[in-house]
CSV table of C-alpha atoms and ligand atoms in Angstrom, one decimal:
chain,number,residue,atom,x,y,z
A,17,UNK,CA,4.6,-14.2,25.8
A,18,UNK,CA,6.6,-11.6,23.8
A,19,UNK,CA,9.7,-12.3,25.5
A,20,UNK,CA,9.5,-15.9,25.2
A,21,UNK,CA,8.9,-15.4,21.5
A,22,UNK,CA,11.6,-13.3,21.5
A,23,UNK,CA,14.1,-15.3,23.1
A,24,UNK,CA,12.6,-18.3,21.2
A,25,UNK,CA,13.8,-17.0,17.7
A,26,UNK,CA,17.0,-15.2,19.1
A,27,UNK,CA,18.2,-17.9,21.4
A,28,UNK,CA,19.2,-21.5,20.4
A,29,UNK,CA,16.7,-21.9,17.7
A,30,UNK,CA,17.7,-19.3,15.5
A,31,UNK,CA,18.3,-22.2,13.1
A,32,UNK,CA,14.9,-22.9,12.4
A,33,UNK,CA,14.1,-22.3,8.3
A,34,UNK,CA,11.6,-18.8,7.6
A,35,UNK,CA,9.1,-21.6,6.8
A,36,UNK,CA,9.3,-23.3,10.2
A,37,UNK,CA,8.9,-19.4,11.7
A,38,UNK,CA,6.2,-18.9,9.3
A,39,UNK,CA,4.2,-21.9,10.8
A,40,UNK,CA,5.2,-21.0,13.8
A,41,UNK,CA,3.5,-17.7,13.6
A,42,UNK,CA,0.5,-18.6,12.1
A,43,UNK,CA,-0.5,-21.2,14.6
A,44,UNK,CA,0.2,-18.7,17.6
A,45,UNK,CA,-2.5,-17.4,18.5
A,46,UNK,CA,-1.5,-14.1,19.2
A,47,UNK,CA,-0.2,-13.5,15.4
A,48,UNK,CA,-3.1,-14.6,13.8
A,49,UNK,CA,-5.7,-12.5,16.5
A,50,UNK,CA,-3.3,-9.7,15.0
A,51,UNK,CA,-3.5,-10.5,11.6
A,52,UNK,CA,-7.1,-10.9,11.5
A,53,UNK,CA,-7.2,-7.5,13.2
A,54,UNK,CA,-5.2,-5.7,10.0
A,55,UNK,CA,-7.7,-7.7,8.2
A,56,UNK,CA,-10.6,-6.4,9.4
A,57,UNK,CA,-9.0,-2.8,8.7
A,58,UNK,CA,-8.4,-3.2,5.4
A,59,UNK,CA,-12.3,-4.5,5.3
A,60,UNK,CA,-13.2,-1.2,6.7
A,61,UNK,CA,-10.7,1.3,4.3
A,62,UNK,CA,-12.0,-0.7,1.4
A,63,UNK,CA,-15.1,-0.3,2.2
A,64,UNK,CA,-14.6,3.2,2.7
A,65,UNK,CA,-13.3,3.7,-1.4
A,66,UNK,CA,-15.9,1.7,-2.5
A,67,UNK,CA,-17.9,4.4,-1.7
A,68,UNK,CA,-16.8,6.6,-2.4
A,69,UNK,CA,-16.5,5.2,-5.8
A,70,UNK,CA,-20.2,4.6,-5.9
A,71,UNK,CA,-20.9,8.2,-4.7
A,72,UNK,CA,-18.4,9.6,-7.3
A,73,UNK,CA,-20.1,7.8,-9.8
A,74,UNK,CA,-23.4,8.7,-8.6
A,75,UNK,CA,-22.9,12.1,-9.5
A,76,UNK,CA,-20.6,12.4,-12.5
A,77,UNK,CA,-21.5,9.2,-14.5
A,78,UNK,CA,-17.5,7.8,-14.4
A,79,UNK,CA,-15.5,5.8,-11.7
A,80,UNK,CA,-12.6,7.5,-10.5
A,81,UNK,CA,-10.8,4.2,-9.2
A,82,UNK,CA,-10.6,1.5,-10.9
A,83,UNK,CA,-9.6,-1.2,-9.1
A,84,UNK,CA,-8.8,-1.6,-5.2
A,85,UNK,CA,-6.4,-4.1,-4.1
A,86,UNK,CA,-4.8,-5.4,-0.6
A,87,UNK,CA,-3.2,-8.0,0.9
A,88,UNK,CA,-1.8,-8.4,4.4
A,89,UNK,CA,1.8,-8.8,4.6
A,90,UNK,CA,3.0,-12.3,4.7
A,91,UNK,CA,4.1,-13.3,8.3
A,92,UNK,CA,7.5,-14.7,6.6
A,93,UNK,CA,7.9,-11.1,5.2
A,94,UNK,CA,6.7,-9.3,8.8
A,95,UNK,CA,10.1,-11.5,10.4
A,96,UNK,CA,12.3,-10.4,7.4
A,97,UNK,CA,11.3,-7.0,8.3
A,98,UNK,CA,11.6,-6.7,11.9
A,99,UNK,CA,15.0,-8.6,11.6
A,100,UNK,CA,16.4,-6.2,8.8
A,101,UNK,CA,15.4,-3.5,10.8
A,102,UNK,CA,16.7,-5.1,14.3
A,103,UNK,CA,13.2,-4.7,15.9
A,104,UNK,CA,11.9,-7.0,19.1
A,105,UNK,CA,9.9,-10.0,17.1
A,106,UNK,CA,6.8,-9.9,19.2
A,107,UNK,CA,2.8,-8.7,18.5
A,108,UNK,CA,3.4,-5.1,20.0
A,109,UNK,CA,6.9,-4.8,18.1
A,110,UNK,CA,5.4,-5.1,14.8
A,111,UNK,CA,2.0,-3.0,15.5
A,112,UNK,CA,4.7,-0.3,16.9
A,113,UNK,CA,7.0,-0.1,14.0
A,114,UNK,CA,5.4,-1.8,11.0
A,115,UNK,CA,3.3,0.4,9.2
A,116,UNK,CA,2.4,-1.5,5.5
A,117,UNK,CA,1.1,-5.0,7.3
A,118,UNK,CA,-2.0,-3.7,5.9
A,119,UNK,CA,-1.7,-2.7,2.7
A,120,UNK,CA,-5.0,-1.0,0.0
A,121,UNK,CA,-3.8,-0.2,-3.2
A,122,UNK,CA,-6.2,2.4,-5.2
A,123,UNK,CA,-6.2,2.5,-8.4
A,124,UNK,CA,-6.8,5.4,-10.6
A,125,UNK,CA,-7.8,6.2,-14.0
A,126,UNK,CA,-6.4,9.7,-13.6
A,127,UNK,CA,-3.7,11.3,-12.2
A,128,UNK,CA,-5.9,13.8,-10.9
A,129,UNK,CA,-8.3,11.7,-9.7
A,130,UNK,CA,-5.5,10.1,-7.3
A,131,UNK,CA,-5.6,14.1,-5.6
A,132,UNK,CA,-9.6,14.1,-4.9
A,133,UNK,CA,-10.0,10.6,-4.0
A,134,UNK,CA,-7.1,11.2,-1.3
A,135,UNK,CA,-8.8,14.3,-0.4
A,136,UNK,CA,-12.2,13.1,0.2
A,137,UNK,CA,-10.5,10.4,2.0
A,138,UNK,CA,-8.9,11.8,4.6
A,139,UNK,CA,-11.3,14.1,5.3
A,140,UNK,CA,-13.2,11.6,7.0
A,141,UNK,CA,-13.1,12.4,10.4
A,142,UNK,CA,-12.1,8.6,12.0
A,143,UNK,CA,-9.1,8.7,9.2
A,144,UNK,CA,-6.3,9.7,11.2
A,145,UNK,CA,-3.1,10.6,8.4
A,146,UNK,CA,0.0,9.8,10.0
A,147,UNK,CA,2.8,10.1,6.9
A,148,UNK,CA,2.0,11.0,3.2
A,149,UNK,CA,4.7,10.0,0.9
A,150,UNK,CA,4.2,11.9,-3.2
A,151,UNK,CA,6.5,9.8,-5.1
A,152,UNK,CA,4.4,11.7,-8.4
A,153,UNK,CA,5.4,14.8,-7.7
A,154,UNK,CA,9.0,13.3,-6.5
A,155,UNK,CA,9.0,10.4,-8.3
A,156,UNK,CA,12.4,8.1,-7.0
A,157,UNK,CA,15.5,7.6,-9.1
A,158,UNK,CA,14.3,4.5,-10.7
A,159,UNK,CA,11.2,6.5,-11.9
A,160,UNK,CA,8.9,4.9,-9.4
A,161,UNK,CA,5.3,7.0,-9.1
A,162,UNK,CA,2.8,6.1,-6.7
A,163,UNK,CA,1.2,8.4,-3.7
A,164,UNK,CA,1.3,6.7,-0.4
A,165,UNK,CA,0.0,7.2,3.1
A,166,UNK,CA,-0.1,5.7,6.7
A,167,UNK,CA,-3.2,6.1,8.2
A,168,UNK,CA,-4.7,5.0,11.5
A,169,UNK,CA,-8.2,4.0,11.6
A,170,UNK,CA,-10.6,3.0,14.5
A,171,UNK,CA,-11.8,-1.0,14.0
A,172,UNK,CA,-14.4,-1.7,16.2
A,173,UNK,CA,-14.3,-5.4,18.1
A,174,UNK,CA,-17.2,-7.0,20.6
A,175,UNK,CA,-15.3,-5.4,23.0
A,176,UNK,CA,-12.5,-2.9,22.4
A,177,UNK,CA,-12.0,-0.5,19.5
A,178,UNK,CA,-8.6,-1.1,18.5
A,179,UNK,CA,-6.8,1.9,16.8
A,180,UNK,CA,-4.9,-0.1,12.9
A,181,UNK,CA,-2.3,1.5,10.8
A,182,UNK,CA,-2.6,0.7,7.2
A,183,UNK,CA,-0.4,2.0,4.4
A,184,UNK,CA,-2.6,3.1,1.3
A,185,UNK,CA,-0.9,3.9,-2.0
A,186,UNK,CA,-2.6,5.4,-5.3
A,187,UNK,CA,-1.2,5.0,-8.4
A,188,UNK,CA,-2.4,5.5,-12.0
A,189,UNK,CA,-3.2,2.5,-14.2
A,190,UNK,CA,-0.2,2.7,-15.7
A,191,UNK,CA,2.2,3.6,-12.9
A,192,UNK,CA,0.4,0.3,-11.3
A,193,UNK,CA,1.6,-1.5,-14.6
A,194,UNK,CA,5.2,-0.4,-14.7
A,195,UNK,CA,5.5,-0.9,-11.2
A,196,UNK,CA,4.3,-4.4,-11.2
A,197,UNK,CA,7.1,-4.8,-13.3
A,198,UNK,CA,9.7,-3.5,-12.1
A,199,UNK,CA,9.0,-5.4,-9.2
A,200,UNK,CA,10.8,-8.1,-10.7
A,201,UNK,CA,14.3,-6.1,-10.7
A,202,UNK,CA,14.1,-6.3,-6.5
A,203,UNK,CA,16.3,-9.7,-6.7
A,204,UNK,CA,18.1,-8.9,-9.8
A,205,UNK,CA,19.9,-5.9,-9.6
A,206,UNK,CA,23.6,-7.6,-9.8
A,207,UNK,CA,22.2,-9.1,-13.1
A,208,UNK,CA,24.6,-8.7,-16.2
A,209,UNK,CA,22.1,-6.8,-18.4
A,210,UNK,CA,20.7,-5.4,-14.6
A,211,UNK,CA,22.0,-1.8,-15.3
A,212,UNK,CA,20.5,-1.6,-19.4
A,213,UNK,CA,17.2,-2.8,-17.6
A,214,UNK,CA,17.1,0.0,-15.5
A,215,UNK,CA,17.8,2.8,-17.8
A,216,UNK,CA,14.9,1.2,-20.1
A,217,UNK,CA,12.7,1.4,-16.9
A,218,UNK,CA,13.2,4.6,-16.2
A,219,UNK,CA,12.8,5.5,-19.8
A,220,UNK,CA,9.8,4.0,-19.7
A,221,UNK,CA,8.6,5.0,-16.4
A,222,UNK,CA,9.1,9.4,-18.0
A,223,UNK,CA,7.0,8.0,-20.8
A,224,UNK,CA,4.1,7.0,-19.0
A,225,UNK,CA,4.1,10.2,-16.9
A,226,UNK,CA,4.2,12.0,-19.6
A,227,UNK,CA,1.4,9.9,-21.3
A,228,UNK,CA,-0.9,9.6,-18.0
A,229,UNK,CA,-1.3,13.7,-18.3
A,230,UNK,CA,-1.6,14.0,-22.2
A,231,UNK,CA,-4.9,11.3,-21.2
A,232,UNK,CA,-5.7,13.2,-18.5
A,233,UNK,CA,-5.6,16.6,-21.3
A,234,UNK,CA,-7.6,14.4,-23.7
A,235,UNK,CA,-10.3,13.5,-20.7
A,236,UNK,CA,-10.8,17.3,-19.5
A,237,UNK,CA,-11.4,18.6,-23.1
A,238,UNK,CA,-14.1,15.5,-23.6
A,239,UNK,CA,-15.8,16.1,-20.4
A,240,UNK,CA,-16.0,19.8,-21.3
A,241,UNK,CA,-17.0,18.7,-24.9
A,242,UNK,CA,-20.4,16.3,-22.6
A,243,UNK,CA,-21.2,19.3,-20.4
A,244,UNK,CA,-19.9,22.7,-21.8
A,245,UNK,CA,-22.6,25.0,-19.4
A,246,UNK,CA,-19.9,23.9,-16.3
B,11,0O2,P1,5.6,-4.9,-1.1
B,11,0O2,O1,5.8,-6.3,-1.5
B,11,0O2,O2,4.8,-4.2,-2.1
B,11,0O2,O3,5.0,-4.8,0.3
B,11,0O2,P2,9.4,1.1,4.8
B,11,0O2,O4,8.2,0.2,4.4
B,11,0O2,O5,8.9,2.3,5.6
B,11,0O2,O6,10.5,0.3,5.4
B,11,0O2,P3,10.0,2.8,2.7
B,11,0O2,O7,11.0,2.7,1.6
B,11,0O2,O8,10.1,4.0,3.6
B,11,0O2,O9,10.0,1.5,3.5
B,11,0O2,O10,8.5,2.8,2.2
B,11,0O2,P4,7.9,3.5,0.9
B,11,0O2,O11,8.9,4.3,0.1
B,11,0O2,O12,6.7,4.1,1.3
B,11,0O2,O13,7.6,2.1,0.0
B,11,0O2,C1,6.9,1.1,0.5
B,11,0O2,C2,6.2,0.3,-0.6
B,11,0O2,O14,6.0,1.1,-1.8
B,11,0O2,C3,7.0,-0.9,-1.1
B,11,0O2,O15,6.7,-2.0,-0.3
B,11,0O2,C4,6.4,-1.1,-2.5
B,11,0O2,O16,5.1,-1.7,-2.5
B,11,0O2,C5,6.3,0.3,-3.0
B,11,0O2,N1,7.5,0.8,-3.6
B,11,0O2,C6,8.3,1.7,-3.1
B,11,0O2,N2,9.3,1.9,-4.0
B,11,0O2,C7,9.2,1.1,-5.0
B,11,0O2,C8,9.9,0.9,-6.2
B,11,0O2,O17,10.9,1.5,-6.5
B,11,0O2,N3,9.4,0.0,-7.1
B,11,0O2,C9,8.3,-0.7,-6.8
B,11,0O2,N4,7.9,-1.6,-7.8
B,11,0O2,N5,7.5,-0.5,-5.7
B,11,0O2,C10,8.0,0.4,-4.8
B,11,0O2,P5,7.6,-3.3,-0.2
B,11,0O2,O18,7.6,-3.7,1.2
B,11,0O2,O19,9.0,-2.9,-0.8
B,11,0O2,O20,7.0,-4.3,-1.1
């Protein structure tokens, strides 16, 4: 099956548009069993945060996370990736080398909360950490901040458990605001005004680091202020 996929894409019908492959894919079976499978992980890591969320909450009155997000990664973009990276285009080529077709996206309200939550996280014992990334304390040129992860986690089927790698990233609100828009430079770097935008980006990206830990200051000293006898 994977070969004739294979040779399908890389033989005479390498002409077909990324929407034709991207129908293609979704109506093989195959692709979507394996899509559905990532689903059902990112069901089961969301799960996880929420709660710990609730738990968090439970004891110290205040929500650590804000918001949880995910998406699994379009199949148009899975192709784009396996080609870029010259990777066999079948099922067991992606769930070998891909590791974000699962994405969960935690939001934080602190910097430090991004630390525990993690914590807590992967001391689960079915949370398998295969790569941690800090882009906050090594934030990238362009001032990007964010603290990712590729874990492995156990989904149980009616009959297999089926080991699923799922990239996780944490990011402050604000780092999940500035990185939303930068987002937008990704196609438009050979812009005229491209290189200005960048430098104000970066500028701005300093500024909200500097202004996520003066909050985080301003949060300690309140808390402190609710219960001084801790
Ligand atoms: P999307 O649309 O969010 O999925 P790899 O995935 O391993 O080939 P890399 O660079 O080793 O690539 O992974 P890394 O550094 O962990 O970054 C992967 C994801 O982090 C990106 O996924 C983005 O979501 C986010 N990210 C990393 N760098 C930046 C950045 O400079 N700006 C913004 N806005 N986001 C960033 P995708 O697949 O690029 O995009």
């Amino acid at each position: 099956m994977e070969n004739e996929l294979q040779k399908y894409f890389l033989g005479q019908d390498s002409s077909l548009s990324l929407e034709q492959l991207d129908a293609f894919f979704q109506n093989t079976k195959k692709f979507s069993d394996m899509l559905m499978m990532y689903q059902c992980a990112i069901r089961e890591i969301r799960t996880k945060f929420e709660i710990l969320n609730d738990d968090l909450s439970y004891r110290n009155n205040r929500n650590p996370i804000e918001m949880i997000k995910s998406r699994v990664k379009k199949p148009q973009s899975i192709l784009e990736k396996l080609q870029r990276k010259n990777l066999e285009l079948s099922v067991s080529s992606v769930m070998e080398n891909l590791n974000d077709v699962a994405g969960v996206r935690v939001i934080c309200s602190f910097v430090d909360d991004i630390y525990k939550v993690a914590e807590m996280f992967t001391r689960q014992d079915d949370v398998t950490v295969l790569e941690v990334k800090d882009y906050i304390k090594n934030p990238k040129p362009n001032g990007y901040r964010s603290y990712h992860m590729i874990v492995e986690i156990p989904v149980f089927f009616a009959d297999r458990k089926q080991p699923v790698k799922v990239e996780v990233q944490f990011r402050t609100i604000a780092m999940d605001f500035w990185a939303s828009l930068e987002h937008g430079m990704k196609y438009k770097k050979d812009m005229p005004d491209a290189e200005e935008l960048i430098a104000e980006l970066k500028d701005c990206a300093d500024v909200i680091a500097k202004t996520d830990l003066r909050m985080q200051d301003i949060n300690q000293r309140l808390q402190a202020l609710s219960h001084p006898e801790e």
